[in-house]
């Protein structure tokens, strides 16, 4: 059971035990409680409405302070800021004035009394913090900022905080080279400037904005790049038919940037002009096809990164000669076939009925080799140079046109086919009404 603390100062030790009873009991030895402080540090300080806090090791404590009156050692008029002990290891001191210096100490209290005070070594200056520091990094600077060699780097990064924050720059934990980098700070922003960027300026730069212990940090990643070097060891591996195989190795210098690919070009000996065959080839080998027979070709390869193509190319030491392939034509041997055939009608004549004065046609088809001679007959009489009849033959189809037939044109019509191997004939009957 703890003894209540007095209104001011530190709690008094507990009262003496009462007079012994008729049967005295042995007095319990007074508890001696020693406090070993692990941490006593100032977390945040300022003037209202910003709270003031301190933290220390575990234990019940009375927290006291006194204003600085020209001395740095502890005086006799310490003033308790809490009237009752508390169990928390964190406390906020309200209503401090800007510009004051205060000493802080903490005392642990138990039923046996108070411990030896633990105090900060230096007094704390109370300064007003109206706005915590904050860096407003532009969106395009949150990723890697890429520039070419020789370009100027001019970056402005705004921030906020009151009173005016302290701004500091470092590169990978080391101070900046002021001979190359110029930093200009204002109340609202900081300007990072390099007149001519070099590859050595690449790296991560840390920006710190600080106000009385409160700070904000941001990282600026700068990458300075240039065109890569040419590929190495370009070889003409093989030539076959209309095709050529090439191989090479990556360049020694990638220009401080990833190699995006390779551009392969060819040149024939007749024109001497270079033509691009492949773009952004991601491998270190390729096959070139569809070359022209009889031409002699040279080849070269460029490497490419984010800046573009390399200033020079790797040229293959050898040339590729696409020679004509000697072939001998051998005609296919076709067996001799006897094409001789006597005439044979594949489609006979059919009987027809027609009307007087209306022209009509008779059709049949015949085959045979040599081509047979066609003879038309009417009632077994050969039809010769009669303008009333027109006889035709086309691709073995025989036709006979009878122009405006009369009653006397009816009868039996015969088509006869004759060649040296024989003859054949077909008949039909024509009625004229």
mmCIF file of C-alpha atoms in Angstrom, residues 1-367:
data_model
loop_
_atom_site.group_PDB
_atom_site.id
_atom_site.type_symbol
_atom_site.label_atom_id
_atom_site.label_comp_id
_atom_site.label_asym_id
_atom_site.label_seq_id
_atom_site.Cartn_x
_atom_site.Cartn_y
_atom_site.Cartn_z
ATOM 1 C CA UNK A 1 0.000 0.000 0.000
ATOM 2 C CA UNK A 2 1.691 3.186 -1.212
ATOM 3 C CA UNK A 3 1.970 6.265 0.944
ATOM 4 C CA UNK A 4 0.342 9.373 -0.664
ATOM 5 C CA UNK A 5 2.796 11.985 -1.953
ATOM 6 C CA UNK A 6 2.782 15.534 -0.550
ATOM 7 C CA UNK A 7 1.475 18.472 -2.593
ATOM 8 C CA UNK A 8 4.946 19.620 -3.596
ATOM 9 C CA UNK A 9 8.313 17.930 -3.659
ATOM 10 C CA UNK A 10 8.885 14.237 -3.437
ATOM 11 C CA UNK A 11 6.884 11.715 -1.332
ATOM 12 C CA UNK A 12 7.961 11.357 2.285
ATOM 13 C CA UNK A 13 9.135 7.991 3.593
ATOM 14 C CA UNK A 14 6.457 5.872 5.346
ATOM 15 C CA UNK A 15 5.640 6.543 9.052
ATOM 16 C CA UNK A 16 7.125 4.530 11.921
ATOM 17 C CA UNK A 17 5.280 1.290 12.778
ATOM 18 C CA UNK A 18 2.862 1.465 15.791
ATOM 19 C CA UNK A 19 3.762 0.323 19.304
ATOM 20 C CA UNK A 20 4.162 -3.412 19.657
ATOM 21 C CA UNK A 21 1.183 -5.465 20.831
ATOM 22 C CA UNK A 22 1.224 -7.533 24.000
ATOM 23 C CA UNK A 23 2.650 -10.334 21.902
ATOM 24 C CA UNK A 24 5.355 -8.579 19.921
ATOM 25 C CA UNK A 25 6.140 -9.861 16.486
ATOM 26 C CA UNK A 26 9.486 -9.478 14.762
ATOM 27 C CA UNK A 27 9.637 -6.273 12.746
ATOM 28 C CA UNK A 28 9.683 -6.775 8.999
ATOM 29 C CA UNK A 29 12.872 -5.312 7.504
ATOM 30 C CA UNK A 30 12.350 -2.133 5.472
ATOM 31 C CA UNK A 31 12.369 -2.764 1.742
ATOM 32 C CA UNK A 32 15.230 -1.116 -0.049
ATOM 33 C CA UNK A 33 14.373 -0.526 -3.728
ATOM 34 C CA UNK A 34 17.137 0.497 -6.084
ATOM 35 C CA UNK A 35 16.351 1.876 -9.555
ATOM 36 C CA UNK A 36 18.708 1.372 -12.477
ATOM 37 C CA UNK A 37 17.668 3.683 -15.306
ATOM 38 C CA UNK A 38 17.938 2.293 -18.787
ATOM 39 C CA UNK A 39 16.713 5.277 -20.823
ATOM 40 C CA UNK A 40 15.865 8.844 -19.979
ATOM 41 C CA UNK A 41 15.464 10.708 -23.240
ATOM 42 C CA UNK A 42 13.491 13.566 -24.705
ATOM 43 C CA UNK A 43 11.167 12.363 -27.453
ATOM 44 C CA UNK A 44 9.522 15.572 -28.566
ATOM 45 C CA UNK A 45 9.495 19.115 -27.301
ATOM 46 C CA UNK A 46 8.061 22.470 -28.286
ATOM 47 C CA UNK A 47 5.334 24.802 -27.159
ATOM 48 C CA UNK A 48 1.598 24.260 -26.939
ATOM 49 C CA UNK A 49 -0.264 22.747 -28.800
ATOM 50 C CA UNK A 50 2.675 20.418 -29.490
ATOM 51 C CA UNK A 51 3.029 18.083 -26.466
ATOM 52 C CA UNK A 52 6.274 17.568 -24.589
ATOM 53 C CA UNK A 53 7.182 13.996 -23.629
ATOM 54 C CA UNK A 54 9.943 12.016 -22.000
ATOM 55 C CA UNK A 55 10.526 8.286 -21.637
ATOM 56 C CA UNK A 56 12.555 6.313 -19.125
ATOM 57 C CA UNK A 57 13.028 2.795 -17.753
ATOM 58 C CA UNK A 58 10.218 0.943 -16.019
ATOM 59 C CA UNK A 59 9.153 2.096 -12.538
ATOM 60 C CA UNK A 60 6.831 4.496 -10.716
ATOM 61 C CA UNK A 61 8.174 8.040 -11.036
ATOM 62 C CA UNK A 62 7.755 11.656 -9.998
ATOM 63 C CA UNK A 63 8.689 14.034 -12.789
ATOM 64 C CA UNK A 64 10.222 17.426 -11.977
ATOM 65 C CA UNK A 65 11.721 20.425 -13.805
ATOM 66 C CA UNK A 66 13.091 23.899 -13.090
ATOM 67 C CA UNK A 67 13.692 26.873 -15.400
ATOM 68 C CA UNK A 68 17.252 27.812 -16.215
ATOM 69 C CA UNK A 69 18.365 30.917 -14.289
ATOM 70 C CA UNK A 70 21.913 31.139 -15.495
ATOM 71 C CA UNK A 71 23.264 27.887 -14.067
ATOM 72 C CA UNK A 72 23.565 24.483 -15.656
ATOM 73 C CA UNK A 73 23.818 22.388 -12.508
ATOM 74 C CA UNK A 74 20.776 21.320 -10.532
ATOM 75 C CA UNK A 75 19.430 23.780 -7.988
ATOM 76 C CA UNK A 76 17.400 23.371 -4.843
ATOM 77 C CA UNK A 77 14.000 24.662 -6.070
ATOM 78 C CA UNK A 78 12.886 21.705 -8.204
ATOM 79 C CA UNK A 79 9.204 21.775 -8.962
ATOM 80 C CA UNK A 80 7.150 18.616 -9.385
ATOM 81 C CA UNK A 81 5.007 18.646 -12.521
ATOM 82 C CA UNK A 82 2.832 15.717 -11.325
ATOM 83 C CA UNK A 83 1.291 15.754 -7.867
ATOM 84 C CA UNK A 84 0.654 12.010 -7.692
ATOM 85 C CA UNK A 85 2.944 9.148 -8.745
ATOM 86 C CA UNK A 86 1.966 7.258 -11.914
ATOM 87 C CA UNK A 87 2.860 3.896 -13.410
ATOM 88 C CA UNK A 88 3.450 4.896 -17.053
ATOM 89 C CA UNK A 89 6.970 5.296 -18.413
ATOM 90 C CA UNK A 90 5.952 8.237 -20.631
ATOM 91 C CA UNK A 91 4.797 11.707 -19.579
ATOM 92 C CA UNK A 92 3.830 14.953 -21.339
ATOM 93 C CA UNK A 93 4.818 18.317 -19.820
ATOM 94 C CA UNK A 94 2.239 20.962 -20.796
ATOM 95 C CA UNK A 95 2.355 24.779 -20.945
ATOM 96 C CA UNK A 96 6.034 25.422 -21.632
ATOM 97 C CA UNK A 97 7.269 28.759 -23.000
ATOM 98 C CA UNK A 98 9.334 29.146 -26.171
ATOM 99 C CA UNK A 99 12.954 30.109 -25.549
ATOM 100 C CA UNK A 100 13.216 28.606 -22.054
ATOM 101 C CA UNK A 101 15.822 26.050 -21.007
ATOM 102 C CA UNK A 102 14.698 23.369 -18.580
ATOM 103 C CA UNK A 103 16.327 20.605 -16.567
ATOM 104 C CA UNK A 104 14.462 17.307 -16.275
ATOM 105 C CA UNK A 105 14.792 14.548 -13.693
ATOM 106 C CA UNK A 106 12.726 11.488 -12.693
ATOM 107 C CA UNK A 107 12.395 9.767 -9.307
ATOM 108 C CA UNK A 108 10.998 6.282 -8.700
ATOM 109 C CA UNK A 109 8.750 5.886 -5.657
ATOM 110 C CA UNK A 110 7.749 2.736 -3.757
ATOM 111 C CA UNK A 111 6.369 1.961 -0.317
ATOM 112 C CA UNK A 112 9.875 2.165 1.072
ATOM 113 C CA UNK A 113 10.583 5.653 -0.237
ATOM 114 C CA UNK A 114 12.041 7.492 -3.241
ATOM 115 C CA UNK A 115 15.007 6.535 -5.382
ATOM 116 C CA UNK A 116 17.988 8.614 -6.409
ATOM 117 C CA UNK A 117 16.872 11.016 -9.220
ATOM 118 C CA UNK A 118 17.838 10.279 -12.843
ATOM 119 C CA UNK A 119 18.406 13.482 -14.854
ATOM 120 C CA UNK A 120 19.251 14.575 -18.387
ATOM 121 C CA UNK A 121 22.839 15.667 -18.729
ATOM 122 C CA UNK A 122 22.053 18.861 -20.677
ATOM 123 C CA UNK A 123 19.219 21.368 -20.370
ATOM 124 C CA UNK A 124 16.542 21.317 -23.072
ATOM 125 C CA UNK A 125 15.808 24.445 -25.123
ATOM 126 C CA UNK A 126 12.084 24.907 -25.777
ATOM 127 C CA UNK A 127 11.448 26.092 -29.330
ATOM 128 C CA UNK A 128 8.202 26.531 -31.142
ATOM 129 C CA UNK A 129 7.342 23.961 -33.885
ATOM 130 C CA UNK A 130 4.401 25.230 -35.882
ATOM 131 C CA UNK A 131 4.623 22.627 -38.680
ATOM 132 C CA UNK A 132 6.472 19.332 -38.800
ATOM 133 C CA UNK A 133 9.012 18.913 -41.632
ATOM 134 C CA UNK A 134 7.780 17.072 -44.712
ATOM 135 C CA UNK A 135 9.376 16.521 -48.117
ATOM 136 C CA UNK A 136 7.065 16.682 -51.145
ATOM 137 C CA UNK A 137 8.980 14.564 -53.639
ATOM 138 C CA UNK A 138 7.690 15.143 -57.227
ATOM 139 C CA UNK A 139 6.163 12.079 -58.869
ATOM 140 C CA UNK A 140 8.754 11.814 -61.655
ATOM 141 C CA UNK A 141 11.578 11.727 -59.083
ATOM 142 C CA UNK A 142 10.157 8.794 -57.145
ATOM 143 C CA UNK A 143 11.593 6.465 -59.784
ATOM 144 C CA UNK A 144 15.096 6.380 -61.233
ATOM 145 C CA UNK A 145 15.958 9.771 -62.771
ATOM 146 C CA UNK A 146 17.850 9.095 -66.039
ATOM 147 C CA UNK A 147 20.064 11.645 -67.805
ATOM 148 C CA UNK A 148 22.632 11.409 -70.613
ATOM 149 C CA UNK A 149 26.313 12.143 -70.157
ATOM 150 C CA UNK A 150 26.919 15.890 -70.623
ATOM 151 C CA UNK A 151 23.317 16.882 -69.821
ATOM 152 C CA UNK A 152 22.545 19.287 -66.988
ATOM 153 C CA UNK A 153 20.776 17.978 -63.881
ATOM 154 C CA UNK A 154 18.522 20.646 -62.395
ATOM 155 C CA UNK A 155 16.071 19.313 -59.797
ATOM 156 C CA UNK A 156 13.865 21.290 -57.419
ATOM 157 C CA UNK A 157 12.312 19.431 -54.465
ATOM 158 C CA UNK A 158 9.764 21.362 -52.342
ATOM 159 C CA UNK A 159 9.294 20.777 -48.630
ATOM 160 C CA UNK A 160 7.376 22.299 -45.709
ATOM 161 C CA UNK A 161 7.985 23.007 -42.046
ATOM 162 C CA UNK A 162 8.037 25.907 -39.560
ATOM 163 C CA UNK A 163 10.329 27.339 -38.411
ATOM 164 C CA UNK A 164 12.629 27.005 -41.423
ATOM 165 C CA UNK A 165 14.036 23.460 -41.482
ATOM 166 C CA UNK A 166 17.680 22.518 -41.758
ATOM 167 C CA UNK A 167 18.387 20.827 -45.136
ATOM 168 C CA UNK A 168 21.233 18.393 -45.709
ATOM 169 C CA UNK A 169 22.281 16.199 -48.665
ATOM 170 C CA UNK A 170 24.428 13.068 -48.677
ATOM 171 C CA UNK A 171 25.371 10.506 -51.328
ATOM 172 C CA UNK A 172 25.241 6.949 -50.064
ATOM 173 C CA UNK A 173 26.074 8.191 -46.575
ATOM 174 C CA UNK A 174 28.977 10.443 -47.669
ATOM 175 C CA UNK A 175 29.088 14.258 -48.085
ATOM 176 C CA UNK A 176 28.541 15.658 -51.583
ATOM 177 C CA UNK A 177 31.358 16.777 -53.874
ATOM 178 C CA UNK A 178 30.766 20.531 -53.883
ATOM 179 C CA UNK A 179 33.079 20.972 -56.879
ATOM 180 C CA UNK A 180 30.538 19.196 -59.094
ATOM 181 C CA UNK A 181 27.221 19.535 -57.279
ATOM 182 C CA UNK A 182 25.599 22.818 -56.294
ATOM 183 C CA UNK A 183 22.883 22.903 -53.624
ATOM 184 C CA UNK A 184 20.722 25.988 -53.078
ATOM 185 C CA UNK A 185 18.139 26.015 -50.284
ATOM 186 C CA UNK A 186 15.232 28.347 -49.681
ATOM 187 C CA UNK A 187 12.481 28.388 -47.070
ATOM 188 C CA UNK A 188 10.263 26.193 -49.251
ATOM 189 C CA UNK A 189 12.498 24.089 -51.526
ATOM 190 C CA UNK A 190 15.969 22.814 -52.258
ATOM 191 C CA UNK A 191 17.632 22.873 -55.695
ATOM 192 C CA UNK A 192 20.068 20.123 -56.785
ATOM 193 C CA UNK A 193 22.204 21.209 -59.775
ATOM 194 C CA UNK A 194 24.965 19.579 -61.861
ATOM 195 C CA UNK A 195 26.209 21.549 -64.873
ATOM 196 C CA UNK A 196 27.468 18.564 -66.918
ATOM 197 C CA UNK A 197 26.551 15.123 -65.641
ATOM 198 C CA UNK A 198 29.099 12.312 -65.723
ATOM 199 C CA UNK A 199 28.630 8.612 -65.112
ATOM 200 C CA UNK A 200 30.302 8.982 -61.717
ATOM 201 C CA UNK A 201 27.386 11.190 -60.625
ATOM 202 C CA UNK A 202 25.077 8.155 -60.679
ATOM 203 C CA UNK A 203 23.898 6.879 -57.305
ATOM 204 C CA UNK A 204 21.416 7.349 -54.490
ATOM 205 C CA UNK A 205 21.253 10.800 -52.880
ATOM 206 C CA UNK A 206 19.599 11.211 -49.457
ATOM 207 C CA UNK A 207 17.764 14.442 -48.603
ATOM 208 C CA UNK A 208 17.080 15.196 -44.924
ATOM 209 C CA UNK A 209 14.853 18.031 -43.652
ATOM 210 C CA UNK A 210 15.099 18.559 -39.868
ATOM 211 C CA UNK A 211 13.539 20.825 -37.225
ATOM 212 C CA UNK A 212 14.747 20.357 -33.630
ATOM 213 C CA UNK A 213 14.994 16.574 -33.806
ATOM 214 C CA UNK A 214 11.923 16.041 -35.982
ATOM 215 C CA UNK A 215 12.962 15.092 -39.516
ATOM 216 C CA UNK A 216 11.823 13.712 -42.853
ATOM 217 C CA UNK A 217 13.969 11.881 -45.407
ATOM 218 C CA UNK A 218 13.735 11.154 -49.135
ATOM 219 C CA UNK A 219 15.975 9.322 -51.615
ATOM 220 C CA UNK A 220 16.821 10.565 -55.123
ATOM 221 C CA UNK A 221 18.141 7.858 -57.488
ATOM 222 C CA UNK A 222 20.089 9.339 -60.438
ATOM 223 C CA UNK A 223 21.405 7.274 -63.362
ATOM 224 C CA UNK A 224 23.681 8.948 -65.945
ATOM 225 C CA UNK A 225 23.912 6.903 -69.149
ATOM 226 C CA UNK A 226 25.659 7.053 -72.548
ATOM 227 C CA UNK A 227 25.697 4.914 -75.738
ATOM 228 C CA UNK A 228 27.229 1.456 -75.291
ATOM 229 C CA UNK A 229 30.370 0.101 -76.862
ATOM 230 C CA UNK A 230 30.287 -2.152 -79.955
ATOM 231 C CA UNK A 231 29.876 -5.936 -79.665
ATOM 232 C CA UNK A 232 32.976 -8.111 -79.653
ATOM 233 C CA UNK A 233 34.207 -11.156 -81.567
ATOM 234 C CA UNK A 234 31.715 -11.077 -84.440
ATOM 235 C CA UNK A 235 32.166 -14.332 -86.363
ATOM 236 C CA UNK A 236 30.770 -15.770 -89.578
ATOM 237 C CA UNK A 237 29.992 -19.258 -88.293
ATOM 238 C CA UNK A 238 28.484 -21.022 -91.313
ATOM 239 C CA UNK A 239 27.206 -20.471 -94.855
ATOM 240 C CA UNK A 240 24.806 -22.912 -96.514
ATOM 241 C CA UNK A 241 22.419 -22.435 -99.399
ATOM 242 C CA UNK A 242 20.833 -18.981 -99.051
ATOM 243 C CA UNK A 243 21.617 -18.739 -95.277
ATOM 244 C CA UNK A 244 24.368 -17.353 -93.033
ATOM 245 C CA UNK A 245 24.913 -17.917 -89.268
ATOM 246 C CA UNK A 246 26.549 -15.177 -87.110
ATOM 247 C CA UNK A 247 27.768 -15.111 -83.479
ATOM 248 C CA UNK A 248 29.202 -12.376 -81.220
ATOM 249 C CA UNK A 249 29.744 -11.461 -77.534
ATOM 250 C CA UNK A 250 28.277 -8.513 -75.540
ATOM 251 C CA UNK A 251 30.206 -5.208 -75.372
ATOM 252 C CA UNK A 252 32.661 -4.466 -72.588
ATOM 253 C CA UNK A 253 30.950 -1.129 -71.780
ATOM 254 C CA UNK A 254 27.142 -1.132 -71.620
ATOM 255 C CA UNK A 255 26.959 2.665 -71.165
ATOM 256 C CA UNK A 256 25.747 2.333 -67.544
ATOM 257 C CA UNK A 257 22.431 0.956 -68.836
ATOM 258 C CA UNK A 258 20.982 -2.408 -69.740
ATOM 259 C CA UNK A 259 21.554 -3.595 -73.327
ATOM 260 C CA UNK A 260 18.158 -3.572 -75.080
ATOM 261 C CA UNK A 261 19.301 -5.603 -78.092
ATOM 262 C CA UNK A 262 21.467 -5.665 -81.220
ATOM 263 C CA UNK A 263 20.984 -4.389 -84.774
ATOM 264 C CA UNK A 264 22.350 -6.636 -87.572
ATOM 265 C CA UNK A 265 23.087 -5.242 -91.043
ATOM 266 C CA UNK A 266 24.304 -6.723 -94.356
ATOM 267 C CA UNK A 267 26.046 -5.235 -97.404
ATOM 268 C CA UNK A 268 26.471 -6.883 -100.808
ATOM 269 C CA UNK A 269 29.678 -6.312 -102.759
ATOM 270 C CA UNK A 270 27.919 -4.962 -105.847
ATOM 271 C CA UNK A 271 26.087 -1.998 -104.251
ATOM 272 C CA UNK A 272 28.241 -1.431 -101.147
ATOM 273 C CA UNK A 273 25.193 -0.167 -99.171
ATOM 274 C CA UNK A 274 24.229 -1.368 -95.712
ATOM 275 C CA UNK A 275 20.726 -2.700 -95.073
ATOM 276 C CA UNK A 276 19.207 -3.617 -91.699
ATOM 277 C CA UNK A 277 18.323 -7.299 -91.411
ATOM 278 C CA UNK A 278 17.348 -7.568 -87.703
ATOM 279 C CA UNK A 279 16.409 -4.946 -85.072
ATOM 280 C CA UNK A 280 16.446 -5.404 -81.291
ATOM 281 C CA UNK A 281 17.865 -8.911 -81.531
ATOM 282 C CA UNK A 282 18.034 -9.994 -77.870
ATOM 283 C CA UNK A 283 20.413 -12.938 -78.414
ATOM 284 C CA UNK A 284 24.107 -12.955 -79.303
ATOM 285 C CA UNK A 285 23.593 -15.093 -82.409
ATOM 286 C CA UNK A 286 21.321 -15.027 -85.457
ATOM 287 C CA UNK A 287 20.620 -16.625 -88.824
ATOM 288 C CA UNK A 288 20.177 -14.500 -91.960
ATOM 289 C CA UNK A 289 18.181 -16.061 -94.800
ATOM 290 C CA UNK A 290 16.910 -15.226 -98.297
ATOM 291 C CA UNK A 291 20.295 -14.110 -99.632
ATOM 292 C CA UNK A 292 20.711 -13.726 -103.408
ATOM 293 C CA UNK A 293 22.625 -16.330 -105.384
ATOM 294 C CA UNK A 294 25.877 -15.038 -106.839
ATOM 295 C CA UNK A 295 26.316 -12.102 -104.360
ATOM 296 C CA UNK A 296 29.087 -11.663 -101.807
ATOM 297 C CA UNK A 297 27.967 -10.242 -98.421
ATOM 298 C CA UNK A 298 29.609 -8.500 -95.455
ATOM 299 C CA UNK A 299 27.968 -8.182 -92.019
ATOM 300 C CA UNK A 300 28.155 -5.820 -89.026
ATOM 301 C CA UNK A 301 26.368 -5.572 -85.638
ATOM 302 C CA UNK A 302 25.516 -2.553 -83.413
ATOM 303 C CA UNK A 303 24.614 -2.755 -79.710
ATOM 304 C CA UNK A 304 21.711 -0.669 -78.365
ATOM 305 C CA UNK A 305 20.673 0.615 -74.930
ATOM 306 C CA UNK A 306 18.312 3.329 -73.652
ATOM 307 C CA UNK A 307 20.494 6.023 -75.328
ATOM 308 C CA UNK A 308 20.417 4.370 -78.754
ATOM 309 C CA UNK A 309 22.930 2.576 -80.953
ATOM 310 C CA UNK A 310 26.639 2.296 -80.252
ATOM 311 C CA UNK A 311 28.891 4.802 -82.015
ATOM 312 C CA UNK A 312 30.659 2.048 -83.958
ATOM 313 C CA UNK A 313 29.836 -1.481 -85.061
ATOM 314 C CA UNK A 314 31.548 -4.845 -84.964
ATOM 315 C CA UNK A 315 32.320 -6.001 -88.536
ATOM 316 C CA UNK A 316 32.737 -9.680 -89.402
ATOM 317 C CA UNK A 317 36.224 -10.490 -90.644
ATOM 318 C CA UNK A 318 35.055 -12.861 -93.403
ATOM 319 C CA UNK A 319 32.555 -12.534 -96.243
ATOM 320 C CA UNK A 320 29.796 -14.885 -97.357
ATOM 321 C CA UNK A 321 29.721 -15.942 -101.035
ATOM 322 C CA UNK A 322 26.354 -17.345 -102.104
ATOM 323 C CA UNK A 323 27.316 -19.646 -104.979
ATOM 324 C CA UNK A 324 25.054 -21.183 -107.562
ATOM 325 C CA UNK A 325 24.282 -24.815 -107.030
ATOM 326 C CA UNK A 326 25.094 -26.893 -110.122
ATOM 327 C CA UNK A 327 22.169 -29.103 -111.086
ATOM 328 C CA UNK A 328 21.630 -31.362 -114.102
ATOM 329 C CA UNK A 329 18.165 -31.629 -115.538
ATOM 330 C CA UNK A 330 17.067 -35.157 -116.205
ATOM 331 C CA UNK A 331 13.779 -35.362 -118.082
ATOM 332 C CA UNK A 332 11.300 -37.887 -116.875
ATOM 333 C CA UNK A 333 11.147 -40.984 -118.979
ATOM 334 C CA UNK A 334 7.607 -41.413 -120.253
ATOM 335 C CA UNK A 335 6.789 -44.809 -121.758
ATOM 336 C CA UNK A 336 5.605 -44.752 -125.326
ATOM 337 C CA UNK A 337 1.895 -45.303 -125.715
ATOM 338 C CA UNK A 338 -0.011 -46.282 -128.830
ATOM 339 C CA UNK A 339 -2.610 -43.558 -129.311
ATOM 340 C CA UNK A 340 -4.078 -45.016 -132.546
ATOM 341 C CA UNK A 341 -7.773 -45.752 -132.243
ATOM 342 C CA UNK A 342 -10.541 -46.378 -134.767
ATOM 343 C CA UNK A 343 -13.600 -44.077 -134.714
ATOM 344 C CA UNK A 344 -16.146 -44.717 -131.973
ATOM 345 C CA UNK A 345 -19.288 -42.743 -131.191
ATOM 346 C CA UNK A 346 -19.591 -41.962 -127.507
ATOM 347 C CA UNK A 347 -22.949 -40.183 -127.890
ATOM 348 C CA UNK A 348 -25.363 -41.350 -130.648
ATOM 349 C CA UNK A 349 -27.925 -39.295 -132.556
ATOM 350 C CA UNK A 350 -31.470 -39.163 -131.178
ATOM 351 C CA UNK A 351 -34.773 -39.031 -133.110
ATOM 352 C CA UNK A 352 -36.169 -35.519 -133.406
ATOM 353 C CA UNK A 353 -39.529 -33.950 -134.290
ATOM 354 C CA UNK A 354 -39.607 -30.344 -135.485
ATOM 355 C CA UNK A 355 -42.021 -27.822 -136.969
ATOM 356 C CA UNK A 356 -41.935 -26.560 -140.479
ATOM 357 C CA UNK A 357 -39.966 -23.331 -140.888
ATOM 358 C CA UNK A 358 -38.097 -23.655 -137.547
ATOM 359 C CA UNK A 359 -34.399 -24.520 -137.781
ATOM 360 C CA UNK A 360 -33.265 -27.630 -135.890
ATOM 361 C CA UNK A 361 -29.941 -29.291 -134.880
ATOM 362 C CA UNK A 362 -28.720 -32.868 -134.714
ATOM 363 C CA UNK A 363 -25.873 -33.720 -132.246
ATOM 364 C CA UNK A 364 -23.540 -36.640 -131.591
ATOM 365 C CA UNK A 365 -19.972 -37.152 -130.297
ATOM 366 C CA UNK A 366 -17.132 -39.282 -131.579
ATOM 367 C CA UNK A 367 -13.536 -40.221 -130.605
#
